[in-house]
PDB file of C-alpha atoms and ligand atoms in Angstrom:
ATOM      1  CA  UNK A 988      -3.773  -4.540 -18.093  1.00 80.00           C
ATOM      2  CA  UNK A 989      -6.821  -4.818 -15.865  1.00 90.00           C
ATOM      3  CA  UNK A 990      -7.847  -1.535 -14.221  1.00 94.00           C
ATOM      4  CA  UNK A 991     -10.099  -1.935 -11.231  1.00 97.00           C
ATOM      5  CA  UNK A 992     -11.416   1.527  -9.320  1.00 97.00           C
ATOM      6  CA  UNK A 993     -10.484   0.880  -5.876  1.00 98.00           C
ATOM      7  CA  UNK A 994     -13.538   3.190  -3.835  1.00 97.00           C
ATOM      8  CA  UNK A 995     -10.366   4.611  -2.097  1.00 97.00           C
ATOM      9  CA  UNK A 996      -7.155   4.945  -4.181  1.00 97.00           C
ATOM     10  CA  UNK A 997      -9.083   5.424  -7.732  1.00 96.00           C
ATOM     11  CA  UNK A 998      -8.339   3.091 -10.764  1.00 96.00           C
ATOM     12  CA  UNK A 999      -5.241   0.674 -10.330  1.00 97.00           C
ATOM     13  CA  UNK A1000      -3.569  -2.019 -11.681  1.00 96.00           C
ATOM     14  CA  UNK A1001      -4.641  -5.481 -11.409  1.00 95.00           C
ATOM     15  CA  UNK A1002      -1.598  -6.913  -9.867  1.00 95.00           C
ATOM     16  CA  UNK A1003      -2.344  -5.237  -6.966  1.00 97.00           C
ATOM     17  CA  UNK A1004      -5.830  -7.221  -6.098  1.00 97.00           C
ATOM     18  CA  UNK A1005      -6.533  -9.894  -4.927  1.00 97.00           C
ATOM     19  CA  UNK A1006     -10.393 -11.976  -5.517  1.00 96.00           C
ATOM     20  CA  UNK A1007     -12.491 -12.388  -2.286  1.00 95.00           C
ATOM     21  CA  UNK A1008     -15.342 -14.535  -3.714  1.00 95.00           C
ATOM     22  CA  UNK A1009     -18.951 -14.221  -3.799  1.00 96.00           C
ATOM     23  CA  UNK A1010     -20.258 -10.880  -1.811  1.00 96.00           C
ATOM     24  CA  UNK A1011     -22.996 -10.553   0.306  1.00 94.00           C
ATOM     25  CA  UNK A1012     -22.923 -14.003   1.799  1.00 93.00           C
ATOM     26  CA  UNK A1013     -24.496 -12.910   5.154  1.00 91.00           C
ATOM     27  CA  UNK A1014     -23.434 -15.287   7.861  1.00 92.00           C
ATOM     28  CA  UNK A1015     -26.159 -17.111  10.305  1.00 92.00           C
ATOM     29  CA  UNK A1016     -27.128 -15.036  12.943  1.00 92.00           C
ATOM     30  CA  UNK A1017     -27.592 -17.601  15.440  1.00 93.00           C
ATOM     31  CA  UNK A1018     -24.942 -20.817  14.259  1.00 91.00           C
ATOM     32  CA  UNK A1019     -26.262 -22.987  16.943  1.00 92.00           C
ATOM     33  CA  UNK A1020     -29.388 -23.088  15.572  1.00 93.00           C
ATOM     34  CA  UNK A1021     -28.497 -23.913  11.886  1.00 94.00           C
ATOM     35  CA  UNK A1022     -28.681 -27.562  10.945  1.00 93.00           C
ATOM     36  CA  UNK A1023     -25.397 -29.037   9.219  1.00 94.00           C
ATOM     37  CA  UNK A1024     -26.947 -28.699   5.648  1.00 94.00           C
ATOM     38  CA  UNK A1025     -27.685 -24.703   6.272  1.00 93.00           C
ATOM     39  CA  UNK A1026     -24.329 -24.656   7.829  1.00 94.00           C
ATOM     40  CA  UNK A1027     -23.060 -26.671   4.644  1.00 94.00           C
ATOM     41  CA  UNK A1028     -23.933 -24.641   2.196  1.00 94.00           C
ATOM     42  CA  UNK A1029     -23.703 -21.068   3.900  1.00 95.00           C
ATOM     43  CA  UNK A1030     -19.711 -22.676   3.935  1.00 94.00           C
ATOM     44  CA  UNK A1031     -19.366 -23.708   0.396  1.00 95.00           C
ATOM     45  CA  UNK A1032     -22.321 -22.918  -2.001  1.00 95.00           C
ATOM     46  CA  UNK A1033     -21.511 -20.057  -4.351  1.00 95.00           C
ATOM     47  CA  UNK A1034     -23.575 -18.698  -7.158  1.00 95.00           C
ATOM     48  CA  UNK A1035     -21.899 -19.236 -10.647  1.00 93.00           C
ATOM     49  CA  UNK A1036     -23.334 -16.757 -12.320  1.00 93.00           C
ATOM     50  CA  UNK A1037     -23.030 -16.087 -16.077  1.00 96.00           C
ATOM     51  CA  UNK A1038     -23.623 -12.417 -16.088  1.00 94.00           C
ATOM     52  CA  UNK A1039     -23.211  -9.612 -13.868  1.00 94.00           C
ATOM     53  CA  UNK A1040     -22.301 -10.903 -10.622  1.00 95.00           C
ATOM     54  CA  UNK A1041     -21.264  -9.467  -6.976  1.00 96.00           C
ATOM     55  CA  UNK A1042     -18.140 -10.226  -5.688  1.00 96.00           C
ATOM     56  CA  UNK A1043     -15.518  -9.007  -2.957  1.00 97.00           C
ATOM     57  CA  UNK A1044     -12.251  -7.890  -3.731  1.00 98.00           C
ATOM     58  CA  UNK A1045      -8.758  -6.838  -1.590  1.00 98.00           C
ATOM     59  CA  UNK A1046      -6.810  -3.941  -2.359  1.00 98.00           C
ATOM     60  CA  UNK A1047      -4.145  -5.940  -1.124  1.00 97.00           C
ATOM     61  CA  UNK A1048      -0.785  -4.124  -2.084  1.00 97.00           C
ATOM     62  CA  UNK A1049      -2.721  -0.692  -2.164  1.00 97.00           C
ATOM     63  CA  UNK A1050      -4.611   0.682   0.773  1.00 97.00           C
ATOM     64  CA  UNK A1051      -5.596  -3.133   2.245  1.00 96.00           C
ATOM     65  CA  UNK A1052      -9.436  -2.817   2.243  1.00 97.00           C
ATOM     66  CA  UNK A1053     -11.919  -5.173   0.824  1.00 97.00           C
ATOM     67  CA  UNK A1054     -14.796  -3.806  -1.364  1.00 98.00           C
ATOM     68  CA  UNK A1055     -17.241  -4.853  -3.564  1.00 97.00           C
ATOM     69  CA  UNK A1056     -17.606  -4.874  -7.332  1.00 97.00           C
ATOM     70  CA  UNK A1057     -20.015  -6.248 -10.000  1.00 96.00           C
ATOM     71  CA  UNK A1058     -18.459  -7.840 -12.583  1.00 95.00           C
ATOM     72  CA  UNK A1059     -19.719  -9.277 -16.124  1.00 94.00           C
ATOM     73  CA  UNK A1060     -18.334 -13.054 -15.524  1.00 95.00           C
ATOM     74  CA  UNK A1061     -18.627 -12.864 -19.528  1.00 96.00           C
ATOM     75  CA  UNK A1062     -16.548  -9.592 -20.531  1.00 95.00           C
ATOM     76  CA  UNK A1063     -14.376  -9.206 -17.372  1.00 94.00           C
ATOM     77  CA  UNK A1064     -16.186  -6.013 -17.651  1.00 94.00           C
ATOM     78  CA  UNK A1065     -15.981  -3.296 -14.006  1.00 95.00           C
ATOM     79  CA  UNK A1066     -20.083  -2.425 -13.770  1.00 94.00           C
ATOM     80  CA  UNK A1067     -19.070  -0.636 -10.436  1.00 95.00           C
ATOM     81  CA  UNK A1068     -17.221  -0.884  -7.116  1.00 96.00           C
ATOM     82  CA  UNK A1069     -18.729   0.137  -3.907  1.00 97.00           C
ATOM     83  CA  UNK A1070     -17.815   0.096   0.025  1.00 96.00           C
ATOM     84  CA  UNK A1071     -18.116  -2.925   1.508  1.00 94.00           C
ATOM     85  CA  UNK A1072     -21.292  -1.888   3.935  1.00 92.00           C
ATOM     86  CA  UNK A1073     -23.214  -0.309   0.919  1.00 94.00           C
ATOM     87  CA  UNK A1074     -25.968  -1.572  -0.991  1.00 92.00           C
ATOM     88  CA  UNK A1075     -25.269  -3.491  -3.870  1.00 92.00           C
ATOM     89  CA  UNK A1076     -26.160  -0.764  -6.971  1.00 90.00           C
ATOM     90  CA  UNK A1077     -28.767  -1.909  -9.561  1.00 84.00           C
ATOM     91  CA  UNK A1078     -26.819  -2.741 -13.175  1.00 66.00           C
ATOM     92  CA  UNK A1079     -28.260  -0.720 -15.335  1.00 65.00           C
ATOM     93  CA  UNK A1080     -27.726   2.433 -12.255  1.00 54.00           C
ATOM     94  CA  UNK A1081     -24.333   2.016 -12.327  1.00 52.00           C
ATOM     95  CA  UNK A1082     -23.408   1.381 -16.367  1.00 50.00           C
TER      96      UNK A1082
ATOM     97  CA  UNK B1201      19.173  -5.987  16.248  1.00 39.00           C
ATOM     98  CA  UNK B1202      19.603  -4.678  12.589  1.00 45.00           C
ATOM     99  CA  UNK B1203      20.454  -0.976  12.149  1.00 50.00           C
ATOM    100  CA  UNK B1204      18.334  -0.347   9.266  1.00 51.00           C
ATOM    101  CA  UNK B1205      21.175  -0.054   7.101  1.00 57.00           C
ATOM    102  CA  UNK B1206      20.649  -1.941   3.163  1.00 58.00           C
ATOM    103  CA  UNK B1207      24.675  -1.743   3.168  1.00 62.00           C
ATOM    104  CA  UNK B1208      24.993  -5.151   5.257  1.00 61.00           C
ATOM    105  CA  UNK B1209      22.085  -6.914   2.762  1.00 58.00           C
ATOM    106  CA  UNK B1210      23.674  -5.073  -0.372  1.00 59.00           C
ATOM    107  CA  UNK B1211      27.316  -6.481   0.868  1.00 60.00           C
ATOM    108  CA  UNK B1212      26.050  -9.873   0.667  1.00 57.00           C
ATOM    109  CA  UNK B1213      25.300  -9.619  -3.143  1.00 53.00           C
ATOM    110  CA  UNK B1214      26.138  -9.506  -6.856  1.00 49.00           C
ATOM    111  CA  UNK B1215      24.897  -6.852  -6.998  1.00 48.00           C
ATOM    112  CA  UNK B1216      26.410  -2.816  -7.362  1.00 50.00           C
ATOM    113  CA  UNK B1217      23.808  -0.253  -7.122  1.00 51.00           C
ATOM    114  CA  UNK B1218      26.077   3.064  -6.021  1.00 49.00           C
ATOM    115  CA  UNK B1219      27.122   2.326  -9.047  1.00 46.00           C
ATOM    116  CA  UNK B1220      24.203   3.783 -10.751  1.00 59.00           C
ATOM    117  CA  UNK B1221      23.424   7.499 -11.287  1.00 63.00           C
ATOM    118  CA  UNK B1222      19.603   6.404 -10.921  1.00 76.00           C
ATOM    119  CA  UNK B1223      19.619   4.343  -7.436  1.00 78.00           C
ATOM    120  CA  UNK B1224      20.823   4.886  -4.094  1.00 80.00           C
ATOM    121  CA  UNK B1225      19.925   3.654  -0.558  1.00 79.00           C
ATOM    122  CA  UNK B1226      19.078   6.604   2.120  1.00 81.00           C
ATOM    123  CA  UNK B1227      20.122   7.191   5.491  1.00 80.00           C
ATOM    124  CA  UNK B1228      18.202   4.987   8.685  1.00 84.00           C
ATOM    125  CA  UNK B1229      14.627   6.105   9.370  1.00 90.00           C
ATOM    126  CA  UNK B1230      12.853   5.661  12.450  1.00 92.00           C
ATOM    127  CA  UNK B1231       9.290   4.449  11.366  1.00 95.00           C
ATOM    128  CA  UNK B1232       5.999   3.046  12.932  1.00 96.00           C
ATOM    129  CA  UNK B1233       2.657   2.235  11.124  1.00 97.00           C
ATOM    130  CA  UNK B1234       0.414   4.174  13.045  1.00 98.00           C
ATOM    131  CA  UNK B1235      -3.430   2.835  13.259  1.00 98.00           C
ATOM    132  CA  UNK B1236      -7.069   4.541  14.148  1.00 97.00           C
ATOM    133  CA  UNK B1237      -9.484   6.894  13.468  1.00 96.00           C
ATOM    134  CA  UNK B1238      -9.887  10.611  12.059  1.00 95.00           C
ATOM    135  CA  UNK B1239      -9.204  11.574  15.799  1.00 96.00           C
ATOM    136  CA  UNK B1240      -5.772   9.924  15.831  1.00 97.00           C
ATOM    137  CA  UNK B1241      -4.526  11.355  12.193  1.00 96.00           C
ATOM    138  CA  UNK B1242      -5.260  14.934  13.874  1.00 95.00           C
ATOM    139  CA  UNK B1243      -3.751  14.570  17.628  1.00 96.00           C
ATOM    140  CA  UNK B1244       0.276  13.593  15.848  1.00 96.00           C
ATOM    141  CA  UNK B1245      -0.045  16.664  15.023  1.00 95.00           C
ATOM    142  CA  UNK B1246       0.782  18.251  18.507  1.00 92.00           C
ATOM    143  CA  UNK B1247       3.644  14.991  18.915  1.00 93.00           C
ATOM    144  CA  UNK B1248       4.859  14.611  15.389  1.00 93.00           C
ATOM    145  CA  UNK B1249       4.762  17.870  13.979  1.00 91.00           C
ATOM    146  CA  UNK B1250       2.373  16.951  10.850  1.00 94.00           C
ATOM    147  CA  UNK B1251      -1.290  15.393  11.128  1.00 95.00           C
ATOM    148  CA  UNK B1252      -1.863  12.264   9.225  1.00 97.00           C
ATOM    149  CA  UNK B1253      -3.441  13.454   6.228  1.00 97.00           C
ATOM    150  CA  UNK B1254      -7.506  12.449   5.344  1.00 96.00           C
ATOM    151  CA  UNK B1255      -6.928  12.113   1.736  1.00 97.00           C
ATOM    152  CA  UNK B1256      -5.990   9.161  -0.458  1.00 97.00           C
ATOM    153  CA  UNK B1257      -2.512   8.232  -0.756  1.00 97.00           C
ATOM    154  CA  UNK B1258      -1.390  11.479   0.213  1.00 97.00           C
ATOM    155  CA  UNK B1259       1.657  12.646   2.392  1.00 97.00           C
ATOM    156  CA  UNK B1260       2.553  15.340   4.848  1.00 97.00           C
ATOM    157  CA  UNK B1261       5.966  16.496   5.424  1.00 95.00           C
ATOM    158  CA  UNK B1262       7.157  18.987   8.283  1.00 92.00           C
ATOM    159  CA  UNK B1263       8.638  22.075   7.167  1.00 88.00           C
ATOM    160  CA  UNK B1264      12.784  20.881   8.000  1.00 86.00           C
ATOM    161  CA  UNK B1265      11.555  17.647   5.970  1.00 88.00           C
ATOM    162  CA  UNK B1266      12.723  15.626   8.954  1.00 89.00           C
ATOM    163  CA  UNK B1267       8.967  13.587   9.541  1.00 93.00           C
ATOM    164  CA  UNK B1268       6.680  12.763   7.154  1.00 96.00           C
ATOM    165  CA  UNK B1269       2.689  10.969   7.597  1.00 97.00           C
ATOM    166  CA  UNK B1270       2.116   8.686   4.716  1.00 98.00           C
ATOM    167  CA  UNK B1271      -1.417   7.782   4.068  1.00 98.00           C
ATOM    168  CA  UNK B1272      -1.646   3.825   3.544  1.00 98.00           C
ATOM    169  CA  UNK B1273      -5.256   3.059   4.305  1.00 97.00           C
ATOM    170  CA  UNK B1274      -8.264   4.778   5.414  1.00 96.00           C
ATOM    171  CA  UNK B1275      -6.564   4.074   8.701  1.00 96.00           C
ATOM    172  CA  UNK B1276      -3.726   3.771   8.457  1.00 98.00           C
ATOM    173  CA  UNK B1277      -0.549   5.921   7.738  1.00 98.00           C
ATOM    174  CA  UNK B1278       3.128   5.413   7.609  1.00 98.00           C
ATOM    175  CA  UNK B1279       5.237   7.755  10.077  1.00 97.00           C
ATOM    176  CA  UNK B1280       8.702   8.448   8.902  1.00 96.00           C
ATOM    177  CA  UNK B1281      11.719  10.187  10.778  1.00 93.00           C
ATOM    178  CA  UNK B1282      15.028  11.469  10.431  1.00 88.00           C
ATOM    179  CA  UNK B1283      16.857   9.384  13.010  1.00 76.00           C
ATOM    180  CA  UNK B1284      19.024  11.818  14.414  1.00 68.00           C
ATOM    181  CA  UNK B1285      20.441   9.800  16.799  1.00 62.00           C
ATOM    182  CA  UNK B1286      20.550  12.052  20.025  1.00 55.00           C
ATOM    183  CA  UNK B1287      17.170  11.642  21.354  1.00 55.00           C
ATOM    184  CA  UNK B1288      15.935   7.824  19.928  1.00 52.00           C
ATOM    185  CA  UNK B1289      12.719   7.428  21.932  1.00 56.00           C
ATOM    186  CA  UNK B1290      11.609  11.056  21.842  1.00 76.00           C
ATOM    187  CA  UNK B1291       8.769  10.811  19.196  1.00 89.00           C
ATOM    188  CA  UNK B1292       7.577   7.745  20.389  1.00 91.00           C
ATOM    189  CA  UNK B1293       7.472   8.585  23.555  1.00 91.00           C
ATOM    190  CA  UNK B1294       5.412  11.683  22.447  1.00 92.00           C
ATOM    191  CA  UNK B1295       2.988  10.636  20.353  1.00 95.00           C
ATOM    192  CA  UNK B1296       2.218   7.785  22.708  1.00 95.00           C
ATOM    193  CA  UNK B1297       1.154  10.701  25.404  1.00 95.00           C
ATOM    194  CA  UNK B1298      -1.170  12.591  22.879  1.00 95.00           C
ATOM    195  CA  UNK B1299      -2.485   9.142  21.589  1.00 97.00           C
ATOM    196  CA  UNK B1300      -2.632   7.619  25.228  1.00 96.00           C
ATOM    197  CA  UNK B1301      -6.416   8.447  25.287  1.00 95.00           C
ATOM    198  CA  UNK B1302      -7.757   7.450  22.035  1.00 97.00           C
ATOM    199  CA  UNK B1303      -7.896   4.002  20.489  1.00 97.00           C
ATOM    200  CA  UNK B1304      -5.170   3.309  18.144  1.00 97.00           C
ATOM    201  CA  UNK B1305      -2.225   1.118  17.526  1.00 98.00           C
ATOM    202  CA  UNK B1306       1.656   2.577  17.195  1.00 97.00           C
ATOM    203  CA  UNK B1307       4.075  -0.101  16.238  1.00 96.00           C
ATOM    204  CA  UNK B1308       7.618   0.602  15.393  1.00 94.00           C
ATOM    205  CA  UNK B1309       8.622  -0.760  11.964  1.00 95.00           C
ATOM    206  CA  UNK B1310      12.116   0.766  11.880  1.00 92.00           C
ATOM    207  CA  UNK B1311      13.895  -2.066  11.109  1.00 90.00           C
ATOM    208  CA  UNK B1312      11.138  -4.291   9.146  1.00 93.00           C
ATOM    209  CA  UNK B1313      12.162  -2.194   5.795  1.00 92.00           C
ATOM    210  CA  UNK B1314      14.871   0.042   4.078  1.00 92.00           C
ATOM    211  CA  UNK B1315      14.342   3.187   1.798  1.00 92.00           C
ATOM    212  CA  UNK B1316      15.730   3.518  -1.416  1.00 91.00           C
ATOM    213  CA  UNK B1317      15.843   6.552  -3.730  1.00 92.00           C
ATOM    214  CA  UNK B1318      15.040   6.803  -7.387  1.00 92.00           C
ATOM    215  CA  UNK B1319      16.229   9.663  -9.186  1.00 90.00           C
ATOM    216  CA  UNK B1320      16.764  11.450 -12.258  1.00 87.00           C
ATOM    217  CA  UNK B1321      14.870  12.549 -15.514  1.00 85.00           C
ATOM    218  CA  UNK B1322      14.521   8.564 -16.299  1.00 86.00           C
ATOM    219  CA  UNK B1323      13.257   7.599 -12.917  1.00 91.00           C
ATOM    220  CA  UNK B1324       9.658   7.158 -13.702  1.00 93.00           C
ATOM    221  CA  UNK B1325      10.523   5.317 -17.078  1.00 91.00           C
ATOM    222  CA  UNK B1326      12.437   3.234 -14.225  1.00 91.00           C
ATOM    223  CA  UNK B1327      10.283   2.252 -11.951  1.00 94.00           C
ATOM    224  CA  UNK B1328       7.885   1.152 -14.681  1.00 92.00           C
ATOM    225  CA  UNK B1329      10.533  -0.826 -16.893  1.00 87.00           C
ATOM    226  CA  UNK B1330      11.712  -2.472 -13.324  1.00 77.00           C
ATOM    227  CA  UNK B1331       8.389  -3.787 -12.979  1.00 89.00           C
ATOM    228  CA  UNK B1332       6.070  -1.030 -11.325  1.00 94.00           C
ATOM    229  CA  UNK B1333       2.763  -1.269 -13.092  1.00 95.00           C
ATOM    230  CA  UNK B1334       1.122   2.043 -11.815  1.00 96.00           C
ATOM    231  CA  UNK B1335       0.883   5.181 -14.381  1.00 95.00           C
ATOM    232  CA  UNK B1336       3.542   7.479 -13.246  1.00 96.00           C
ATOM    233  CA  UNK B1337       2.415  10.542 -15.074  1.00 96.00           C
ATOM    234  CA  UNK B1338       3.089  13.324 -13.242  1.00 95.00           C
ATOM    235  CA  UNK B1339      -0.729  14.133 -13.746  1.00 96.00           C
ATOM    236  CA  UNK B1340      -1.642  10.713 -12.376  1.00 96.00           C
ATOM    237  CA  UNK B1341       0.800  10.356  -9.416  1.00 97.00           C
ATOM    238  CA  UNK B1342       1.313  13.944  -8.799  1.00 97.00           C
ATOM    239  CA  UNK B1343       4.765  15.248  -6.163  1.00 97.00           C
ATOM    240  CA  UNK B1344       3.504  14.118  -2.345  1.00 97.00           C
ATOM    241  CA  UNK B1345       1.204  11.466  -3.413  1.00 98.00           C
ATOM    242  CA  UNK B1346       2.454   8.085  -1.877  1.00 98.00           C
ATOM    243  CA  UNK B1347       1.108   4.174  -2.009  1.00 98.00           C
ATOM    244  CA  UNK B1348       1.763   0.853  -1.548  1.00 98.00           C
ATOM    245  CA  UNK B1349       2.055  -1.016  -4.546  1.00 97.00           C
ATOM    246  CA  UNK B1350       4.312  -3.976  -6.585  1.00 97.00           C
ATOM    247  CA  UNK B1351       7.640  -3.644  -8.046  1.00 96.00           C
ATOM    248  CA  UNK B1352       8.169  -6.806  -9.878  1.00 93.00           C
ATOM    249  CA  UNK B1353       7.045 -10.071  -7.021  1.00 94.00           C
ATOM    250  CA  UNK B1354       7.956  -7.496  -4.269  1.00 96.00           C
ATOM    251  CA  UNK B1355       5.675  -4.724  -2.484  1.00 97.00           C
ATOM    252  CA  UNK B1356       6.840  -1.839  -1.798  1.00 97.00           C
ATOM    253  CA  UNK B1357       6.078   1.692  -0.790  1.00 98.00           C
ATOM    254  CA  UNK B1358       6.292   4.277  -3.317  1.00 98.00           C
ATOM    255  CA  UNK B1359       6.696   8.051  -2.541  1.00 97.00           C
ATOM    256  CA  UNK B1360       7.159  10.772  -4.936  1.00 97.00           C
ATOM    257  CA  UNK B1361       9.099  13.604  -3.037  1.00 96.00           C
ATOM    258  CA  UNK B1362       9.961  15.401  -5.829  1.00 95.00           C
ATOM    259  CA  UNK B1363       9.384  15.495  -9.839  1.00 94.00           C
ATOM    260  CA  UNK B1364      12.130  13.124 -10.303  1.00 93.00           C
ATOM    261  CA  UNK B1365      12.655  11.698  -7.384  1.00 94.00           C
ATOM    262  CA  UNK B1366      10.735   8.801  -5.855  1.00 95.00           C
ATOM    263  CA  UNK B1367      11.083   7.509  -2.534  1.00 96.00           C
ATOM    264  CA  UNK B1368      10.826   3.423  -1.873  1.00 95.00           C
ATOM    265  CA  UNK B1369      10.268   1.754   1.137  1.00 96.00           C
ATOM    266  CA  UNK B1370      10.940  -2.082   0.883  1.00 95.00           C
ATOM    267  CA  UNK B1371      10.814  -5.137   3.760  1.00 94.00           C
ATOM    268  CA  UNK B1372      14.358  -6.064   4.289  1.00 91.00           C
ATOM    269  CA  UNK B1373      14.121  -9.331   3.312  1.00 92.00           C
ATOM    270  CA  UNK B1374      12.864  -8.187  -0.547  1.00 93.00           C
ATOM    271  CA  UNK B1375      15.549  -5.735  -0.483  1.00 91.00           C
ATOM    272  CA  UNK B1376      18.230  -7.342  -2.303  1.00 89.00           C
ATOM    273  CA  UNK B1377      15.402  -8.645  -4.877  1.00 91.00           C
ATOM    274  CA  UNK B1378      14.376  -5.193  -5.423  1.00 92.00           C
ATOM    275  CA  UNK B1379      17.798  -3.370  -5.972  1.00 87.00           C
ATOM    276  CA  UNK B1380      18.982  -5.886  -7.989  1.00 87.00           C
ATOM    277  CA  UNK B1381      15.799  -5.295  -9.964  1.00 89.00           C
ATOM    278  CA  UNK B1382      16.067  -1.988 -10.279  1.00 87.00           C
ATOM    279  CA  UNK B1383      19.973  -2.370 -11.012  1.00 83.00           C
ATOM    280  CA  UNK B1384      18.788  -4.515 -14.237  1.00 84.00           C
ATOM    281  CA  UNK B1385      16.303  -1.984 -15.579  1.00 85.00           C
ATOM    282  CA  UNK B1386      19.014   0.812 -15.466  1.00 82.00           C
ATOM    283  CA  UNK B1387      21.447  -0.866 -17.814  1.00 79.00           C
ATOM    284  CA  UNK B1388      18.652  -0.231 -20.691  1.00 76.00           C
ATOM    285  CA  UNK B1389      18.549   3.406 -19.776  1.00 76.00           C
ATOM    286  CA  UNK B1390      22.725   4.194 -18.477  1.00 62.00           C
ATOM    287  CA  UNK B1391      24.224   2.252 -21.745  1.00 53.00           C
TER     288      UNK B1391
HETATM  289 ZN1   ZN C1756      -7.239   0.974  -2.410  1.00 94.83          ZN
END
């Protein structure tokens, strides 16, 4: 089974998680003044990446919070997990 | 209103759990999920007779055993208490006046869920053959440490409270699910 380091409770179980998509998609800070194609795409554009790539997750039937985590889309392979509110590490910092 | 009792739920199914050496349902608690900041986990102390404790799925019991804090979140704890019966709203009614001045939220969750008890030298090997997928070494979920996890489809609330003994909190509705569950694993381990 999966194990994924939760930044509060330590490593745990998959089963426990749930995905939260791509991470540090910063909202507009001013809506009004984003045209429907900005608005579009801030909505539903997503990276794909083939690689490492940063994504939110839930520690829903653990402590509740969402972090962070990089994640090899290639080798399901945990680079890190951080806070949600910290900087994304570098790859090769966190290996 | 329910009375926190499983026996009503239990009564409605297939299923025989005092049966078992391994399983059995525990008295009523009074509970409420308890919500805020490092300043709230310290001021239950003066109400509730523990403090919410800072660390990772941790608990904190008071010395008769009668209340316990169980950390859930960063912020957010379980509080758990022997429901005596004489005095119902008394630590509500307390921790509300050391809490008044400090944001938080208190909600009462006595009757949302229903405590079981695992016990015995087998209860670990239990809990994981019933469907619990966390390592239950006593190195690796030590006495006092408590989460919420799975069991099976259900979440629950899993408390160690001594060696051999695990406490589990479960919604009400799940409860049957869960029992029955845990019924099913013990026939590998009883026959
Ligand atoms: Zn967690």
């Amino acid at each position: 089974m999966l194990l994924i380091n939760c930044p509060w409770c330590g490593e745990r179980p998959e089963p426990e998680f749930v995905h939260g998509g791509q991470a540090h998609v910063a909202r507009p800070t001013d809506p009004s003044a984003t045209d429907a194609q900005q608005w579009a795409e801030f909505l539903y554009l997503r990276d794909n990446t083939r690689g490492v790539y940063a994504e939110r997750w839930r520690h829903s039937h653990g402590c509740g919070r969402f972090f962070n985590a990089l994640r090899d889309t290639t080798t399901d392979h945990f680079i890190a997990t951080y806070k949600a509110g910290e900087p994304r590490p570098a790859p090769e910092a966190a290996r | 209103m329910a009375d926190g009792s499983l026996q009503p739920i239990l009564a409605r199914t297939p299923v025989r759990i005092e049966a078992s050496r391994l399983l059995r349902t525990l008295r009523p608690l009074r509970r409420w999920t308890l919500r805020g900041g490092p300043a709230v986990a310290d001021a239950i102390q003066a109400a509730f007779g523990v403090a919410a404790p800072r660390t990772a799925c941790r608990s904190a019991v008071n010395e008769d055993g009668s209340r316990a804090a169980l950390w859930l979140g960063p912020d957010e704890w379980l509080l758990l208490a022997e429901d005596d019966g004489a005095q119902p709203g008394d630590p509500e009614a307390a921790l509300r006046q050391v809490l008044a001045a400090l944001p938080h939220s208190l909600v009462d969750v006595s009757h949302r869920q229903v405590a079981l008890e695992v016990s015995g030298s087998d209860s670990a090997l239990l809990l994981n053959s019933g469907g619990c997928p966390l390592d239950l070494d006593p190195e690796a979920f030590p006495v006092g440490m408590c989460t919420r996890t799975v069991l099976a489809k259900a979440e629950i609330i899993l408390w160690r409270t001594q060696p051999g003994t695990f406490h589990v909190e479960v919604w009400r509705s799940f409860a049957a699910y869960v029992s029955a569950w845990l019924a099913e694993a013990t026939r590998g381990l009883t026959e």
